[in-house]
CSV table of C-alpha atoms and ligand atoms in Angstrom, one decimal:
chain,number,residue,atom,x,y,z
A,94,MET,CA,-1.5,-39.2,49.2
A,95,SER,CA,-5.5,-39.7,49.2
A,96,ASN,CA,-7.2,-38.9,46.0
A,97,LYS,CA,-10.3,-36.9,47.7
A,98,LYS,CA,-10.4,-33.7,45.6
A,99,ARG,CA,-8.1,-31.1,46.3
A,100,ALA,CA,-9.7,-27.6,45.1
A,101,ILE,CA,-7.9,-24.5,43.5
A,102,GLY,CA,-10.2,-22.2,46.5
A,103,VAL,CA,-11.3,-18.3,44.9
A,104,PHE,CA,-12.5,-16.2,47.7
A,105,ASP,CA,-14.3,-12.8,47.4
A,106,SER,CA,-16.5,-10.1,49.3
A,107,GLY,CA,-19.0,-11.0,47.2
A,108,TYR,CA,-20.1,-11.0,43.1
A,109,GLY,CA,-16.8,-9.4,42.0
A,110,GLY,CA,-14.3,-12.5,42.6
A,111,LEU,CA,-16.4,-14.6,39.6
A,112,THR,CA,-14.9,-12.1,36.8
A,113,ILE,CA,-11.6,-14.1,38.0
A,114,LEU,CA,-13.3,-17.4,38.3
A,115,ASN,CA,-14.7,-16.7,34.9
A,116,GLU,CA,-10.8,-16.5,33.0
A,117,PHE,CA,-9.6,-19.4,35.9
A,118,LEU,CA,-12.6,-22.0,33.8
A,119,LYS,CA,-11.3,-20.1,30.6
A,120,GLN,CA,-7.0,-20.8,31.1
A,121,LEU,CA,-7.7,-23.9,33.3
A,122,PRO,CA,-10.5,-25.3,33.0
A,123,GLU,CA,-8.8,-28.8,34.1
A,124,TYR,CA,-8.4,-27.7,37.4
A,125,ASP,CA,-11.6,-28.4,40.3
A,126,PHE,CA,-12.3,-24.8,42.0
A,127,ILE,CA,-14.7,-23.7,45.4
A,128,TYR,CA,-15.5,-20.3,44.9
A,129,LEU,CA,-16.4,-18.2,48.6
A,130,GLY,CA,-18.3,-15.4,47.9
A,131,ASP,CA,-18.8,-13.2,51.9
A,132,ASN,CA,-22.1,-11.2,50.5
A,133,ALA,CA,-23.5,-11.3,53.9
A,134,ARG,CA,-20.7,-9.3,54.8
A,135,SER,CA,-19.8,-7.3,51.3
A,136,PRO,CA,-18.9,-4.9,51.0
A,137,TYR,CA,-15.7,-4.7,52.5
A,138,GLY,CA,-14.5,-2.2,50.6
A,139,THR,CA,-15.1,0.9,53.2
A,140,ARG,CA,-14.7,-1.5,56.1
A,141,SER,CA,-10.8,-1.1,58.6
A,142,TYR,CA,-7.9,-2.9,58.3
A,143,ASP,CA,-8.9,-4.9,61.2
A,144,VAL,CA,-12.0,-6.1,60.1
A,145,VAL,CA,-10.8,-6.9,56.4
A,146,TYR,CA,-8.0,-9.6,57.6
A,147,ASP,CA,-10.2,-10.6,60.2
A,148,TYR,CA,-12.8,-12.1,57.8
A,149,THR,CA,-10.5,-13.1,55.0
A,150,LEU,CA,-8.5,-15.1,57.1
A,151,GLN,CA,-11.4,-16.5,58.7
A,152,ALA,CA,-12.5,-17.4,54.7
A,153,VAL,CA,-8.9,-18.7,53.5
A,154,GLU,CA,-9.4,-21.4,57.1
A,155,GLN,CA,-12.7,-22.2,55.8
A,156,LEU,CA,-11.6,-22.7,52.4
A,157,PHE,CA,-8.5,-25.1,53.8
A,158,SER,CA,-10.8,-27.2,55.7
A,159,MET,CA,-12.2,-28.1,52.6
A,160,ASN,CA,-9.1,-29.3,51.3
A,161,CYS,CA,-7.8,-26.2,49.1
A,162,GLU,CA,-3.9,-26.3,48.8
A,163,LEU,CA,-4.2,-22.8,47.2
A,164,VAL,CA,-6.2,-19.9,47.8
A,165,ILE,CA,-6.6,-17.2,45.8
A,166,LEU,CA,-7.8,-13.9,47.1
A,167,ALA,CA,-10.4,-12.8,44.2
A,168,CYS,CA,-10.4,-9.3,45.4
A,169,ASN,CA,-8.7,-6.4,45.3
A,170,THR,CA,-9.3,-4.7,48.6
A,171,ALA,CA,-9.0,-8.4,50.5
A,172,SER,CA,-5.2,-8.2,48.8
A,173,ALA,CA,-4.5,-5.1,50.1
A,174,LYS,CA,-5.2,-4.8,53.9
A,175,ALA,CA,-5.2,-9.0,54.6
A,176,LEU,CA,-2.9,-10.9,52.2
A,177,ARG,CA,1.1,-10.4,53.3
A,178,THR,CA,-0.3,-10.7,57.5
A,179,ILE,CA,-1.7,-14.0,56.0
A,180,GLN,CA,1.4,-15.1,54.1
A,181,GLN,CA,3.9,-14.2,56.4
A,182,CYS,CA,2.6,-14.6,60.1
A,183,ASP,CA,-1.1,-16.7,59.5
A,184,LEU,CA,0.5,-19.4,56.8
A,185,PRO,CA,2.8,-20.7,58.3
A,186,LYS,CA,1.3,-21.6,61.7
A,187,ILE,CA,-1.7,-22.5,59.5
A,188,ASP,CA,0.4,-25.0,57.4
A,189,ALA,CA,3.3,-23.8,55.9
A,190,ASN,CA,2.7,-26.4,52.4
A,191,LYS,CA,-0.5,-24.3,51.5
A,192,ARG,CA,-0.5,-21.0,49.8
A,193,VAL,CA,-2.5,-17.6,49.2
A,194,LEU,CA,-2.1,-15.4,46.2
A,195,GLY,CA,-3.8,-11.9,45.2
A,196,VAL,CA,-4.7,-10.2,42.3
A,197,ILE,CA,-2.9,-6.5,43.4
A,198,ARG,CA,1.4,-8.2,42.1
A,199,PRO,CA,0.2,-9.7,38.3
A,200,SER,CA,-1.7,-6.5,37.6
A,201,VAL,CA,1.2,-4.0,38.4
A,202,GLU,CA,3.4,-6.0,36.0
A,203,GLU,CA,0.9,-5.5,33.4
A,204,VAL,CA,0.9,-2.0,33.7
A,205,GLY,CA,4.8,-0.9,32.9
A,206,MET,CA,4.2,-3.1,30.0
A,207,LEU,CA,1.7,-0.7,28.7
A,208,THR,CA,2.1,2.6,29.7
A,209,ILE,CA,3.8,4.9,27.2
A,210,THR,CA,3.4,8.4,29.2
A,211,ASN,CA,4.2,6.6,32.4
A,212,HIS,CA,0.9,8.1,33.9
A,213,VAL,CA,-1.1,5.1,34.9
A,214,GLY,CA,-4.4,6.1,36.6
A,215,VAL,CA,-6.0,3.2,39.8
A,216,LEU,CA,-9.9,2.8,40.1
A,217,GLY,CA,-10.8,1.0,43.2
A,218,THR,CA,-12.1,0.8,46.4
A,219,VAL,CA,-11.6,3.0,49.7
A,220,GLY,CA,-10.5,0.1,50.9
A,221,THR,CA,-7.7,0.2,48.3
A,222,VAL,CA,-6.9,3.3,47.2
A,223,ARG,CA,-6.4,3.7,50.9
A,224,SER,CA,-4.2,0.7,51.4
A,225,ASN,CA,-1.6,2.7,48.8
A,226,SER,CA,-1.1,-1.4,47.8
A,227,TYR,CA,-0.8,0.2,43.8
A,228,PRO,CA,1.7,3.2,44.2
A,229,LEU,CA,3.5,0.8,45.9
A,230,GLU,CA,4.1,-2.0,44.0
A,231,ILE,CA,3.9,-0.6,41.5
A,232,LYS,CA,6.7,2.1,42.6
A,233,LYS,CA,8.9,-1.3,43.3
A,234,LEU,CA,8.9,-2.4,39.8
A,235,PHE,CA,8.6,0.4,37.8
A,236,PRO,CA,9.5,3.8,40.1
A,237,GLU,CA,9.4,6.1,36.9
A,238,ILE,CA,5.2,6.0,36.7
A,239,LYS,CA,3.3,8.4,38.2
A,240,VAL,CA,0.5,6.6,39.7
A,241,ILE,CA,-3.1,8.7,40.4
A,242,GLN,CA,-6.2,7.0,42.6
A,243,GLU,CA,-9.8,7.2,42.6
A,244,SER,CA,-11.8,5.3,44.9
A,245,CYS,CA,-15.6,4.4,43.6
A,246,PRO,CA,-17.2,4.1,47.1
A,247,MET,CA,-20.5,3.7,44.8
A,248,TRP,CA,-19.4,0.7,42.4
A,249,VAL,CA,-19.3,-2.1,44.3
A,250,PRO,CA,-23.0,-1.8,45.6
A,251,LEU,CA,-24.1,-0.8,42.2
A,252,VAL,CA,-23.1,-4.4,41.0
A,253,GLU,CA,-24.6,-5.9,44.3
A,254,ASN,CA,-27.8,-4.5,43.6
A,255,ASN,CA,-27.3,-4.9,39.6
A,256,GLU,CA,-28.4,-1.2,39.6
A,257,PHE,CA,-25.7,0.7,37.6
A,258,LYS,CA,-27.7,0.7,34.2
A,259,SER,CA,-29.8,3.3,36.1
A,260,GLU,CA,-29.5,6.9,35.8
A,261,GLY,CA,-28.1,7.1,38.9
A,262,GLY,CA,-25.1,5.0,38.9
A,263,GLN,CA,-24.7,5.9,35.9
A,264,HIS,CA,-24.1,8.8,37.1
A,265,PHE,CA,-21.7,7.8,39.8
A,266,ILE,CA,-19.5,5.7,37.4
A,267,LYS,CA,-19.1,8.9,35.2
A,268,LYS,CA,-18.4,11.2,37.7
A,269,ASN,CA,-15.5,9.2,39.0
A,270,ILE,CA,-14.0,8.5,35.4
A,271,GLU,CA,-13.9,12.2,35.2
A,272,ASN,CA,-12.7,13.1,38.3
A,273,LEU,CA,-9.4,10.4,37.8
A,274,LEU,CA,-8.7,11.8,34.2
A,275,LYS,CA,-9.5,15.6,35.7
A,276,ARG,CA,-7.2,15.4,38.1
A,277,ASP,CA,-4.6,14.3,35.3
A,278,PRO,CA,-5.0,14.3,31.7
A,279,LYS,CA,-1.8,12.2,30.6
A,280,ILE,CA,-3.0,9.2,32.2
A,281,ASP,CA,-2.7,6.5,28.9
A,282,THR,CA,-3.5,3.2,31.2
A,283,ILE,CA,-6.2,2.8,33.7
A,284,ILE,CA,-5.8,-0.6,36.1
A,285,LEU,CA,-9.7,-1.5,37.6
A,286,GLY,CA,-8.8,-2.0,40.4
A,287,CYS,CA,-11.7,-3.7,42.1
A,288,THR,CA,-12.9,-7.2,41.1
A,289,HIS,CA,-16.5,-6.3,41.0
A,290,TYR,CA,-15.7,-3.6,37.9
A,291,PRO,CA,-14.9,-5.9,35.1
A,292,ILE,CA,-18.9,-6.1,35.7
A,293,LEU,CA,-19.2,-2.5,34.4
A,294,LEU,CA,-17.0,-2.6,32.1
A,295,ASP,CA,-19.7,-1.4,28.2
A,296,GLU,CA,-20.6,1.3,30.9
A,297,ILE,CA,-16.8,2.4,31.8
A,298,ARG,CA,-15.9,2.5,28.6
A,299,LYS,CA,-18.7,5.2,27.5
A,300,TYR,CA,-16.7,8.1,29.4
A,301,ILE,CA,-13.3,6.9,28.9
A,302,PRO,CA,-12.0,8.1,25.8
A,303,LEU,CA,-10.6,6.0,23.0
A,304,GLY,CA,-6.9,5.4,22.7
A,305,ILE,CA,-6.4,4.7,27.3
A,306,ASN,CA,-5.6,0.9,28.2
A,307,LEU,CA,-8.1,-0.1,30.6
A,308,ILE,CA,-6.2,-3.1,32.7
A,309,SER,CA,-9.6,-5.5,33.7
A,310,GLN,CA,-7.1,-8.3,35.5
A,311,GLY,CA,-9.4,-11.6,35.2
A,312,GLU,CA,-7.2,-12.7,31.8
A,313,ILE,CA,-4.2,-11.5,33.7
A,314,VAL,CA,-4.4,-12.9,37.0
A,315,ALA,CA,-5.8,-16.3,35.5
A,316,LYS,CA,-2.5,-16.2,33.4
A,317,SER,CA,-0.3,-15.7,36.4
A,318,LEU,CA,-1.5,-18.8,37.7
A,319,LYS,CA,-1.2,-21.1,34.9
A,320,ASP,CA,2.3,-19.8,35.2
A,321,TYR,CA,2.6,-19.9,39.0
A,322,LEU,CA,1.2,-23.9,38.5
A,323,ARG,CA,3.5,-24.6,35.9
A,324,ARG,CA,7.0,-22.9,37.8
A,325,HIS,CA,5.4,-24.7,40.6
A,326,PRO,CA,5.0,-28.5,40.2
A,327,GLU,CA,4.6,-29.4,44.0
A,328,MET,CA,1.9,-27.4,44.0
A,329,ASP,CA,0.6,-28.5,40.7
A,330,MET,CA,0.5,-31.9,42.0
A,331,ARG,CA,-1.0,-31.4,44.6
A,332,CYS,CA,-4.5,-29.8,43.1
A,333,THR,CA,-7.0,-32.4,41.5
A,334,LYS,CA,-8.1,-31.6,37.9
A,335,ASN,CA,-11.8,-33.5,37.3
A,336,GLY,CA,-13.1,-30.0,36.2
A,337,ASP,CA,-15.1,-29.5,39.1
A,338,ARG,CA,-17.0,-26.2,40.9
A,339,GLU,CA,-18.4,-26.0,43.9
A,340,PHE,CA,-19.9,-22.3,44.6
A,341,TYR,CA,-20.7,-21.1,48.9
A,342,THR,CA,-21.8,-17.8,49.6
A,343,THR,CA,-22.7,-17.1,52.8
A,344,GLU,CA,-25.9,-15.1,52.0
A,345,PHE,CA,-29.5,-16.8,51.3
A,346,VAL,CA,-28.4,-19.4,48.3
A,347,ASP,CA,-31.9,-18.2,45.6
A,348,SER,CA,-30.3,-15.2,45.2
A,349,PHE,CA,-26.6,-16.2,45.2
A,350,GLU,CA,-27.5,-18.4,41.8
A,351,ASP,CA,-29.9,-15.9,40.5
A,352,LYS,CA,-27.1,-13.1,40.2
A,353,ALA,CA,-23.8,-15.3,39.8
A,354,SER,CA,-25.2,-17.3,36.7
A,355,ARG,CA,-25.5,-13.2,35.3
A,356,PHE,CA,-22.2,-13.1,36.3
A,357,LEU,CA,-20.6,-16.2,34.7
A,358,ASN,CA,-23.1,-16.7,32.1
A,359,LYS,CA,-24.0,-20.2,32.9
A,360,GLU,CA,-26.4,-22.0,35.9
A,361,LEU,CA,-25.2,-23.1,39.2
A,362,ARG,CA,-25.9,-24.8,41.9
A,363,ALA,CA,-24.5,-23.4,45.3
A,364,LYS,CA,-25.0,-23.7,49.3
A,365,HIS,CA,-25.3,-21.7,51.7
A,366,LEU,CA,-22.5,-21.6,54.2
A,367,ASP,CA,-21.7,-19.6,58.1
A,368,TYR,CA,-18.4,-20.1,59.5
B,220,DGL,N1,-14.1,-7.5,44.9
B,220,DGL,C1,-13.6,-6.7,45.7
B,220,DGL,C2,-12.3,-6.1,45.0
B,220,DGL,O1,-11.3,-6.6,44.6
B,220,DGL,C3,-14.8,-6.5,46.0
B,220,DGL,C4,-14.8,-5.0,46.6
B,220,DGL,C5,-15.9,-4.7,48.3
B,220,DGL,O2,-17.0,-6.1,48.6
B,220,DGL,O3,-16.1,-3.3,48.5
B,220,DGL,O4,-12.0,-4.9,46.1
């Protein structure tokens, strides 16, 4: 095998996947990572199945062409609407040895360990909520759990535009949380089912009563990736480990670098990509 770089690809519609990458860098610092944000076409949350699937497949093929052997869809909307089809229909045609993994399954596994009342809330994009991916996955593993969902169409734009601390931003964050909790006061665990939402964590906490568990995905998905690599040594061996990071965006590089550095708490250089 050649010694060229074979990074793990991390894909999101925009900046949200950086909350997942951040945890990958903490838990798997030796691996090489390529981050791709489709900022030019974000948000995905209100787009149709076909569009999210097309955009996600394009991104995956792009990352494969950059020698990624493994791609993580660090995006719930893409995981909900595109992952299964890509895994079942596209991967066998593209390259049966490559892998694409999502963020929903690891988050669902965590739910069963935390809830006591068996009433779980999910906050997500319109696309993720309408896909019913969380209730369906939870039902498979924990049929006794009742799932209540609330879509938060304004939250991703609030993050992407850095408006979440504004009065308007606070209004929408509070409103969606109150809507969810009003519908079922027995909820004791809430999944932040969108990778953008951890950026809002301090704001979200203001409106969630103490005692309710908040599942924020970064740490969980990183733990699950680490475990996946341990269980699949053939994949682990193919991933190079020089601690190298590359960032790509479909948007303007300047604004990406500025915002992404804030989300990652470190300076970074990005490149523009058209595909
Ligand atoms: N971070 C994505 C998710 O986890 C983004 C959503 C969007 O682009 O609307 O669902």
